Amino acid sequence: MKNSKSVAIFLIAAWTIGLATSVAWTAASPTKVTIHVPSKSLAIMPYYFGKDKGFFAPELVEPQLVMMSPPTAIAALIAGELDFSSTTGAATSAIMRGLPLRRYFYVQAEPAHVLLAQPEIKSIQDLNGKTIGVTALTDAVGMSTTMILKGNNIDTSRTTQLAMGVTDNAIRALTTRKIAATLLAPPYAEELEAKGYNKLAEARAYAPLSFIGLVSSTETVKKSPLKVQAMIAGLYRTMIYIHNPVHRSEVIQYIARYHNIDLALAEKAFATQMQSYSKDGTKPRKAVEREIEIYRETLKIAKTFTPDDLEDMSLLKKVQDGAVAQRK
């Protein structure tokens, strides 16, 4: 009961945290911001749900969600053709190559993806000599796939990771038997598992990598800090709403409609995804440090990095402080 009251208080605060931002954000009408998304999975769902619920409107920003491959999105972000990307994994690889990007919000604190394989493939060992689909070789999907293989003593040189660009391509390749396995998030994993495809491993068991959040260039933040803060405030409001158990039924019904699946499957997928969502837009520092180790090892990068090189939580802190101030 105490937890429910706490969530309710946070929800009320979340509805009002946009006031300070909106007063300073003087655009006459909502500003359209372009945001890259790699799929419509439940990892990405808060962007769609928050937009449909109008949670970004008080911040005077209107998200325009654009689906493309993570490497293409990172290039567009650097070129100023996108305002944001939701792919924290590909951004990490880019940051470690010296590109001026940062993570500003975590939708996921850890992955909900699972490695799903053809019905006849019963174990990870059966993937020797096979082709595995990933969205990109150096994003969180590719990295997690590599960590799963290594964690099961599979020589990665004996498998092929094929970059599929976006999740829809990977699903199509799996169902047409062009690949042996791929890493998928809810509800796609639950849908295909129900059809006989085998779940071989959970990504969270092998690597605490970040898949989805809010990424932008340091130049964008320098030029338009209020726009970035507005996006963060909208996402924060959305996550508070989703985490409130009072809204669980509403969110599950939204998932069922959005993905055209039955309520039982939607509920199962949501329960899995909820284990991975960040409750407040942050991620434990030790988990970020472990991420850095994984990326440095996989990409063979000698330079040392700290979480401060990957993320900037200062604008999120302002949003959270605004919520605290409104509660007093």
mmCIF file of C-alpha atoms in Angstrom:
data_model
loop_
_atom_site.group_PDB
_atom_site.id
_atom_site.type_symbol
_atom_site.label_atom_id
_atom_site.label_comp_id
_atom_site.label_asym_id
_atom_site.label_seq_id
_atom_site.Cartn_x
_atom_site.Cartn_y
_atom_site.Cartn_z
ATOM 1 C CA MET A 1 0.000 0.000 0.000
ATOM 2 C CA LYS A 2 2.878 2.279 0.874
ATOM 3 C CA ASN A 3 4.509 1.597 -2.506
ATOM 4 C CA SER A 4 1.256 2.393 -4.330
ATOM 5 C CA LYS A 5 1.019 5.735 -2.518
ATOM 6 C CA SER A 6 4.633 6.522 -3.408
ATOM 7 C CA VAL A 7 4.003 5.751 -7.060
ATOM 8 C CA ALA A 8 0.893 7.896 -7.024
ATOM 9 C CA ILE A 9 2.831 10.811 -5.546
ATOM 10 C CA PHE A 10 5.491 10.417 -8.205
ATOM 11 C CA LEU A 11 2.815 10.351 -10.890
ATOM 12 C CA ILE A 12 1.271 13.586 -9.670
ATOM 13 C CA ALA A 13 4.704 15.165 -9.590
ATOM 14 C CA ALA A 14 5.494 13.864 -13.051
ATOM 15 C CA TRP A 15 2.418 15.591 -14.433
ATOM 16 C CA THR A 16 3.683 18.896 -13.108
ATOM 17 C CA ILE A 17 7.428 18.683 -13.754
ATOM 18 C CA GLY A 18 6.951 20.179 -17.190
ATOM 19 C CA LEU A 19 5.859 23.544 -15.789
ATOM 20 C CA ALA A 20 9.330 24.957 -15.226
ATOM 21 C CA THR A 21 10.545 23.607 -18.548
ATOM 22 C CA SER A 22 7.507 24.877 -20.437
ATOM 23 C CA VAL A 23 7.785 28.390 -18.997
ATOM 24 C CA ALA A 24 11.347 28.646 -20.281
ATOM 25 C CA TRP A 25 10.623 26.775 -23.511
ATOM 26 C CA THR A 26 9.061 29.682 -25.364
ATOM 27 C CA ALA A 27 8.129 28.107 -28.691
ATOM 28 C CA ALA A 28 4.713 29.332 -29.843
ATOM 29 C CA SER A 29 3.636 25.813 -30.785
ATOM 30 C CA PRO A 30 5.048 22.299 -30.289
ATOM 31 C CA THR A 31 8.409 21.867 -31.977
ATOM 32 C CA LYS A 32 8.730 18.720 -34.069
ATOM 33 C CA VAL A 33 11.763 16.664 -33.098
ATOM 34 C CA THR A 34 13.011 13.697 -35.114
ATOM 35 C CA ILE A 35 13.905 10.576 -33.172
ATOM 36 C CA HIS A 36 15.388 7.371 -34.563
ATOM 37 C CA VAL A 37 13.832 4.075 -33.463
ATOM 38 C CA PRO A 38 15.059 0.622 -34.559
ATOM 39 C CA SER A 39 11.710 -1.176 -34.156
ATOM 40 C CA LYS A 40 8.288 -1.043 -32.530
ATOM 41 C CA SER A 41 9.157 -3.515 -29.778
ATOM 42 C CA LEU A 42 8.162 -2.997 -26.152
ATOM 43 C CA ALA A 43 11.637 -1.623 -25.528
ATOM 44 C CA ILE A 44 10.625 1.307 -27.756
ATOM 45 C CA MET A 45 6.960 1.311 -26.703
ATOM 46 C CA PRO A 46 7.274 4.214 -24.200
ATOM 47 C CA TYR A 47 8.041 6.564 -27.089
ATOM 48 C CA TYR A 48 4.861 5.552 -28.937
ATOM 49 C CA PHE A 49 2.754 5.326 -25.788
ATOM 50 C CA GLY A 50 3.951 8.692 -24.459
ATOM 51 C CA LYS A 51 3.274 10.339 -27.809
ATOM 52 C CA ASP A 52 -0.215 8.820 -28.082
ATOM 53 C CA LYS A 53 -1.053 9.812 -24.485
ATOM 54 C CA GLY A 54 0.090 13.378 -25.079
ATOM 55 C CA PHE A 55 2.822 13.268 -22.443
ATOM 56 C CA PHE A 56 5.218 15.312 -24.586
ATOM 57 C CA ALA A 57 2.676 18.036 -25.395
ATOM 58 C CA PRO A 58 3.112 19.954 -22.097
ATOM 59 C CA GLU A 59 6.807 20.215 -22.957
ATOM 60 C CA LEU A 60 5.958 21.730 -26.356
ATOM 61 C CA VAL A 61 7.745 19.036 -28.313
ATOM 62 C CA GLU A 62 6.187 16.664 -30.830
ATOM 63 C CA PRO A 63 8.209 13.472 -31.402
ATOM 64 C CA GLN A 64 8.515 12.307 -35.012
ATOM 65 C CA LEU A 65 9.605 8.659 -34.807
ATOM 66 C CA VAL A 66 11.723 7.503 -37.752
ATOM 67 C CA MET A 67 12.698 3.861 -38.220
ATOM 68 C CA MET A 68 16.147 3.117 -39.646
ATOM 69 C CA SER A 69 19.219 1.012 -38.934
ATOM 70 C CA PRO A 70 21.334 2.073 -35.927
ATOM 71 C CA PRO A 71 24.533 2.867 -37.928
ATOM 72 C CA THR A 72 22.555 5.017 -40.358
ATOM 73 C CA ALA A 73 20.887 6.799 -37.449
ATOM 74 C CA ILE A 74 24.193 7.578 -35.754
ATOM 75 C CA ALA A 75 25.560 9.059 -38.980
ATOM 76 C CA ALA A 76 22.391 11.161 -39.370
ATOM 77 C CA LEU A 77 22.627 12.291 -35.751
ATOM 78 C CA ILE A 78 26.197 13.502 -36.201
ATOM 79 C CA ALA A 79 25.241 15.244 -39.449
ATOM 80 C CA GLY A 80 22.416 17.094 -37.693
ATOM 81 C CA GLU A 81 19.720 15.324 -39.741
ATOM 82 C CA LEU A 82 18.188 13.809 -36.595
ATOM 83 C CA ASP A 83 17.603 15.388 -33.196
ATOM 84 C CA PHE A 84 17.787 12.175 -31.182
ATOM 85 C CA SER A 85 18.313 8.431 -31.366
ATOM 86 C CA SER A 86 16.830 5.852 -29.047
ATOM 87 C CA THR A 87 19.681 3.387 -29.665
ATOM 88 C CA THR A 88 22.124 3.628 -26.780
ATOM 89 C CA GLY A 89 24.169 0.636 -27.947
ATOM 90 C CA ALA A 90 25.224 1.976 -31.345
ATOM 91 C CA ALA A 91 25.843 5.337 -29.698
ATOM 92 C CA THR A 92 28.281 3.745 -27.272
ATOM 93 C CA SER A 93 30.349 2.308 -30.106
ATOM 94 C CA ALA A 94 30.327 5.741 -31.741
ATOM 95 C CA ILE A 95 31.381 7.522 -28.542
ATOM 96 C CA MET A 96 34.278 5.123 -28.126
ATOM 97 C CA ARG A 97 35.352 5.994 -31.659
ATOM 98 C CA GLY A 98 35.496 9.632 -30.627
ATOM 99 C CA LEU A 99 32.144 10.923 -31.910
ATOM 100 C CA PRO A 100 30.499 13.693 -29.839
ATOM 101 C CA LEU A 101 27.400 11.906 -28.528
ATOM 102 C CA ARG A 102 26.009 11.258 -25.040
ATOM 103 C CA ARG A 103 23.255 9.282 -23.396
ATOM 104 C CA TYR A 104 20.733 11.535 -21.622
ATOM 105 C CA PHE A 105 18.043 9.094 -20.489
ATOM 106 C CA TYR A 106 17.676 5.331 -20.029
ATOM 107 C CA VAL A 107 14.371 3.764 -21.003
ATOM 108 C CA GLN A 108 15.918 0.380 -20.233
ATOM 109 C CA ALA A 109 18.296 -0.332 -17.374
ATOM 110 C CA GLU A 110 19.064 -3.768 -18.812
ATOM 111 C CA PRO A 111 18.062 -5.786 -21.881
ATOM 112 C CA ALA A 112 14.844 -7.779 -22.263
ATOM 113 C CA HIS A 113 16.003 -9.376 -25.534
ATOM 114 C CA VAL A 114 16.312 -13.134 -25.937
ATOM 115 C CA LEU A 115 18.172 -15.236 -28.483
ATOM 116 C CA LEU A 116 15.507 -17.026 -30.517
ATOM 117 C CA ALA A 117 16.303 -19.871 -32.916
ATOM 118 C CA GLN A 118 14.703 -22.112 -35.512
ATOM 119 C CA PRO A 119 12.550 -24.950 -34.047
ATOM 120 C CA GLU A 120 15.154 -27.616 -34.804
ATOM 121 C CA ILE A 121 17.934 -25.738 -33.003
ATOM 122 C CA LYS A 122 17.777 -26.887 -29.403
ATOM 123 C CA SER A 123 20.912 -25.353 -27.880
ATOM 124 C CA ILE A 124 23.410 -22.548 -28.385
ATOM 125 C CA GLN A 125 25.975 -25.176 -29.381
ATOM 126 C CA ASP A 126 23.808 -25.948 -32.414
ATOM 127 C CA LEU A 127 24.599 -22.456 -33.743
ATOM 128 C CA ASN A 128 28.134 -23.474 -34.714
ATOM 129 C CA GLY A 129 28.527 -22.789 -38.420
ATOM 130 C CA LYS A 130 25.198 -20.953 -38.584
ATOM 131 C CA THR A 131 24.160 -17.379 -39.439
ATOM 132 C CA ILE A 132 22.672 -15.165 -36.731
ATOM 133 C CA GLY A 133 20.783 -11.984 -37.566
ATOM 134 C CA VAL A 134 21.506 -8.754 -35.664
ATOM 135 C CA THR A 135 20.416 -5.187 -36.270
ATOM 136 C CA ALA A 136 24.047 -4.021 -36.385
ATOM 137 C CA LEU A 137 27.383 -5.617 -35.585
ATOM 138 C CA THR A 138 28.441 -2.955 -33.098
ATOM 139 C CA ASP A 139 25.143 -2.030 -31.432
ATOM 140 C CA ALA A 140 23.787 -3.627 -28.244
ATOM 141 C CA VAL A 141 22.114 -6.432 -30.227
ATOM 142 C CA GLY A 142 25.351 -7.423 -31.938
ATOM 143 C CA MET A 143 27.353 -7.045 -28.732
ATOM 144 C CA SER A 144 24.884 -9.128 -26.707
ATOM 145 C CA THR A 145 24.897 -11.844 -29.343
ATOM 146 C CA THR A 146 28.679 -12.001 -29.159
ATOM 147 C CA MET A 147 28.608 -12.164 -25.356
ATOM 148 C CA ILE A 148 26.038 -14.978 -25.403
ATOM 149 C CA LEU A 149 28.188 -17.004 -27.808
ATOM 150 C CA LYS A 150 31.370 -16.402 -25.818
ATOM 151 C CA GLY A 151 29.552 -17.191 -22.586
ATOM 152 C CA ASN A 152 28.751 -20.618 -24.016
ATOM 153 C CA ASN A 153 32.284 -21.257 -25.290
ATOM 154 C CA ILE A 154 31.319 -20.792 -28.929
ATOM 155 C CA ASP A 155 34.131 -19.719 -31.234
ATOM 156 C CA THR A 156 32.580 -16.609 -32.783
ATOM 157 C CA SER A 157 34.666 -17.103 -35.911
ATOM 158 C CA ARG A 158 32.618 -20.233 -36.566
ATOM 159 C CA THR A 159 29.371 -18.276 -36.726
ATOM 160 C CA THR A 160 28.287 -15.410 -38.964
ATOM 161 C CA GLN A 161 26.550 -12.322 -37.619
ATOM 162 C CA LEU A 162 24.531 -10.740 -40.392
ATOM 163 C CA ALA A 163 23.535 -7.075 -40.019
ATOM 164 C CA MET A 164 19.812 -6.799 -40.784
ATOM 165 C CA GLY A 165 19.360 -3.068 -40.204
ATOM 166 C CA VAL A 166 16.021 -3.086 -38.376
ATOM 167 C CA THR A 167 14.175 -5.686 -36.305
ATOM 168 C CA ASP A 168 11.487 -6.284 -38.928
ATOM 169 C CA ASN A 169 14.168 -7.516 -41.338
ATOM 170 C CA ALA A 170 15.550 -9.905 -38.731
ATOM 171 C CA ILE A 171 12.103 -11.353 -38.010
ATOM 172 C CA ARG A 172 11.445 -11.800 -41.721
ATOM 173 C CA ALA A 173 14.807 -13.508 -42.199
ATOM 174 C CA LEU A 174 14.123 -15.877 -39.297
ATOM 175 C CA THR A 175 10.628 -16.840 -40.412
ATOM 176 C CA THR A 176 11.804 -17.412 -43.996
ATOM 177 C CA ARG A 177 14.699 -19.531 -42.675
ATOM 178 C CA LYS A 178 17.431 -17.285 -44.082
ATOM 179 C CA ILE A 179 19.036 -17.115 -40.647
ATOM 180 C CA ALA A 180 19.284 -19.652 -37.837
ATOM 181 C CA ALA A 181 18.642 -17.275 -34.947
ATOM 182 C CA THR A 182 18.288 -13.658 -33.923
ATOM 183 C CA LEU A 183 18.006 -11.543 -30.793
ATOM 184 C CA LEU A 184 14.472 -10.221 -30.217
ATOM 185 C CA ALA A 185 12.640 -8.108 -27.659
ATOM 186 C CA PRO A 186 9.069 -8.509 -26.382
ATOM 187 C CA PRO A 187 6.490 -9.001 -27.783
ATOM 188 C CA TYR A 188 8.183 -10.455 -30.880
ATOM 189 C CA ALA A 189 10.028 -13.079 -28.868
ATOM 190 C CA GLU A 190 6.835 -14.239 -27.148
ATOM 191 C CA GLU A 191 4.921 -14.333 -30.435
ATOM 192 C CA LEU A 192 7.515 -16.491 -32.179
ATOM 193 C CA GLU A 193 8.124 -18.708 -29.160
ATOM 194 C CA ALA A 194 4.397 -19.478 -29.168
ATOM 195 C CA LYS A 195 4.814 -20.577 -32.806
ATOM 196 C CA GLY A 196 7.536 -23.093 -31.963
ATOM 197 C CA TYR A 197 10.769 -21.114 -32.190
ATOM 198 C CA ASN A 198 13.208 -21.887 -29.380
ATOM 199 C CA LYS A 199 14.430 -19.431 -26.758
ATOM 200 C CA LEU A 200 18.099 -20.212 -26.208
ATOM 201 C CA ALA A 201 19.271 -17.447 -23.874
ATOM 202 C CA GLU A 202 18.360 -14.166 -22.212
ATOM 203 C CA ALA A 203 20.678 -11.279 -23.014
ATOM 204 C CA ARG A 204 20.522 -9.900 -19.450
ATOM 205 C CA ALA A 205 22.228 -13.049 -18.157
ATOM 206 C CA TYR A 206 25.353 -12.335 -20.209
ATOM 207 C CA ALA A 207 25.717 -8.565 -20.483
ATOM 208 C CA PRO A 208 24.004 -5.578 -18.794
ATOM 209 C CA LEU A 209 24.031 -3.605 -22.031
ATOM 210 C CA SER A 210 21.809 -0.620 -22.705
ATOM 211 C CA PHE A 211 19.540 -0.979 -25.734
ATOM 212 C CA ILE A 212 17.077 1.897 -25.551
ATOM 213 C CA GLY A 213 17.209 5.394 -24.129
ATOM 214 C CA LEU A 214 17.685 8.926 -25.395
ATOM 215 C CA VAL A 215 20.867 9.878 -27.244
ATOM 216 C CA SER A 216 21.843 13.170 -28.821
ATOM 217 C CA SER A 217 24.911 15.023 -29.982
ATOM 218 C CA THR A 218 26.712 17.304 -27.564
ATOM 219 C CA GLU A 219 26.253 20.073 -30.142
ATOM 220 C CA THR A 220 22.463 19.716 -30.018
ATOM 221 C CA VAL A 221 22.507 19.940 -26.238
ATOM 222 C CA LYS A 222 24.775 22.957 -26.370
ATOM 223 C CA LYS A 223 22.523 24.783 -28.840
ATOM 224 C CA SER A 224 19.095 23.624 -27.595
ATOM 225 C CA PRO A 225 19.302 22.449 -23.971
ATOM 226 C CA LEU A 226 15.632 23.200 -23.331
ATOM 227 C CA LYS A 227 14.577 21.013 -26.253
ATOM 228 C CA VAL A 228 16.583 18.120 -24.837
ATOM 229 C CA GLN A 229 15.240 18.752 -21.338
ATOM 230 C CA ALA A 230 11.706 18.813 -22.742
ATOM 231 C CA MET A 231 12.200 15.380 -24.334
ATOM 232 C CA ILE A 232 13.619 14.036 -21.086
ATOM 233 C CA ALA A 233 10.665 15.428 -19.114
ATOM 234 C CA GLY A 234 8.196 13.771 -21.502
ATOM 235 C CA LEU A 235 9.968 10.437 -21.248
ATOM 236 C CA TYR A 236 10.195 10.714 -17.471
ATOM 237 C CA ARG A 237 6.451 11.391 -17.245
ATOM 238 C CA THR A 238 5.799 8.414 -19.520
ATOM 239 C CA MET A 239 7.933 5.990 -17.492
ATOM 240 C CA ILE A 240 6.348 7.083 -14.204
ATOM 241 C CA TYR A 241 2.920 6.430 -15.724
ATOM 242 C CA ILE A 242 3.889 3.005 -17.094
ATOM 243 C CA HIS A 243 5.378 1.920 -13.760
ATOM 244 C CA ASN A 244 2.248 2.866 -11.847
ATOM 245 C CA PRO A 245 0.380 -0.434 -11.213
ATOM 246 C CA VAL A 246 -2.910 1.455 -11.483
ATOM 247 C CA HIS A 247 -2.265 1.786 -15.229
ATOM 248 C CA ARG A 248 -1.118 -1.777 -15.874
ATOM 249 C CA SER A 249 -4.367 -2.896 -17.508
ATOM 250 C CA GLU A 250 -4.464 0.190 -19.742
ATOM 251 C CA VAL A 251 -0.878 -0.353 -20.905
ATOM 252 C CA ILE A 252 -1.463 -4.038 -21.619
ATOM 253 C CA GLN A 253 -4.564 -3.218 -23.673
ATOM 254 C CA TYR A 254 -2.529 -0.622 -25.578
ATOM 255 C CA ILE A 255 0.125 -3.272 -26.342
ATOM 256 C CA ALA A 256 -2.510 -5.756 -27.483
ATOM 257 C CA ARG A 257 -4.058 -3.222 -29.870
ATOM 258 C CA TYR A 258 -0.774 -1.828 -31.093
ATOM 259 C CA HIS A 259 0.717 -5.225 -31.934
ATOM 260 C CA ASN A 260 -2.575 -6.919 -32.791
ATOM 261 C CA ILE A 261 -2.010 -9.720 -30.272
ATOM 262 C CA ASP A 262 -4.279 -11.214 -27.628
ATOM 263 C CA LEU A 263 -4.324 -9.863 -24.084
ATOM 264 C CA ALA A 264 -2.670 -12.944 -22.555
ATOM 265 C CA LEU A 265 0.334 -12.633 -24.868
ATOM 266 C CA ALA A 266 0.467 -8.867 -24.333
ATOM 267 C CA GLU A 267 0.463 -9.360 -20.566
ATOM 268 C CA LYS A 268 3.250 -11.954 -20.757
ATOM 269 C CA ALA A 269 5.377 -9.713 -22.958
ATOM 270 C CA PHE A 270 4.780 -6.690 -20.736
ATOM 271 C CA ALA A 271 5.747 -8.633 -17.592
ATOM 272 C CA THR A 272 9.044 -9.556 -19.234
ATOM 273 C CA GLN A 273 9.723 -6.032 -20.449
ATOM 274 C CA MET A 274 8.908 -4.441 -17.086
ATOM 275 C CA GLN A 275 11.913 -6.218 -15.565
ATOM 276 C CA SER A 276 14.145 -4.165 -17.845
ATOM 277 C CA TYR A 277 12.586 -0.703 -17.787
ATOM 278 C CA SER A 278 14.409 1.960 -15.818
ATOM 279 C CA LYS A 279 12.180 3.415 -13.113
ATOM 280 C CA ASP A 280 13.641 6.900 -13.219
ATOM 281 C CA GLY A 281 15.675 7.250 -16.414
ATOM 282 C CA THR A 282 18.959 6.258 -14.801
ATOM 283 C CA LYS A 283 21.144 3.172 -14.811
ATOM 284 C CA PRO A 284 23.400 1.918 -11.973
ATOM 285 C CA ARG A 285 26.944 3.200 -12.406
ATOM 286 C CA LYS A 286 28.497 -0.240 -11.905
ATOM 287 C CA ALA A 287 26.349 -1.624 -14.735
ATOM 288 C CA VAL A 288 27.539 1.196 -17.016
ATOM 289 C CA GLU A 289 31.141 0.451 -16.031
ATOM 290 C CA ARG A 290 30.599 -3.198 -16.963
ATOM 291 C CA GLU A 291 29.165 -2.067 -20.312
ATOM 292 C CA ILE A 292 32.291 -0.080 -20.980
ATOM 293 C CA GLU A 293 34.458 -3.135 -20.304
ATOM 294 C CA ILE A 294 32.410 -5.205 -22.761
ATOM 295 C CA TYR A 295 32.578 -2.606 -25.529
ATOM 296 C CA ARG A 296 36.301 -1.979 -25.037
ATOM 297 C CA GLU A 297 37.047 -5.689 -25.154
ATOM 298 C CA THR A 298 34.829 -6.440 -28.149
ATOM 299 C CA LEU A 299 35.880 -3.386 -30.157
ATOM 300 C CA LYS A 300 39.515 -3.771 -29.046
ATOM 301 C CA ILE A 301 39.753 -0.203 -27.768
ATOM 302 C CA ALA A 302 42.756 0.579 -25.564
ATOM 303 C CA LYS A 303 41.580 3.965 -24.322
ATOM 304 C CA THR A 304 39.912 4.001 -20.923
ATOM 305 C CA PHE A 305 36.383 5.378 -20.467
ATOM 306 C CA THR A 306 34.205 6.216 -17.495
ATOM 307 C CA PRO A 307 30.400 6.490 -17.303
ATOM 308 C CA ASP A 308 30.831 10.263 -17.496
ATOM 309 C CA ASP A 309 32.275 9.811 -20.991
ATOM 310 C CA LEU A 310 29.099 7.998 -22.079
ATOM 311 C CA GLU A 311 26.301 9.796 -20.275
ATOM 312 C CA ASP A 312 25.192 13.214 -19.050
ATOM 313 C CA MET A 313 22.460 12.999 -16.433
ATOM 314 C CA SER A 314 22.460 16.715 -15.530
ATOM 315 C CA LEU A 315 19.270 17.568 -17.453
ATOM 316 C CA LEU A 316 17.469 14.525 -16.047
ATOM 317 C CA LYS A 317 18.549 15.672 -12.580
ATOM 318 C CA LYS A 318 16.876 19.034 -13.248
ATOM 319 C CA VAL A 319 13.671 17.253 -14.233
ATOM 320 C CA GLN A 320 13.799 15.064 -11.119
ATOM 321 C CA ASP A 321 14.556 18.053 -8.882
ATOM 322 C CA GLY A 322 11.523 19.772 -10.385
ATOM 323 C CA ALA A 323 9.397 16.774 -9.413
ATOM 324 C CA VAL A 324 10.739 16.879 -5.843
ATOM 325 C CA ALA A 325 10.064 20.619 -5.595
ATOM 326 C CA GLN A 326 6.458 20.116 -6.716
ATOM 327 C CA ARG A 327 5.900 17.496 -3.988
ATOM 328 C CA LYS A 328 6.939 19.913 -1.223
#
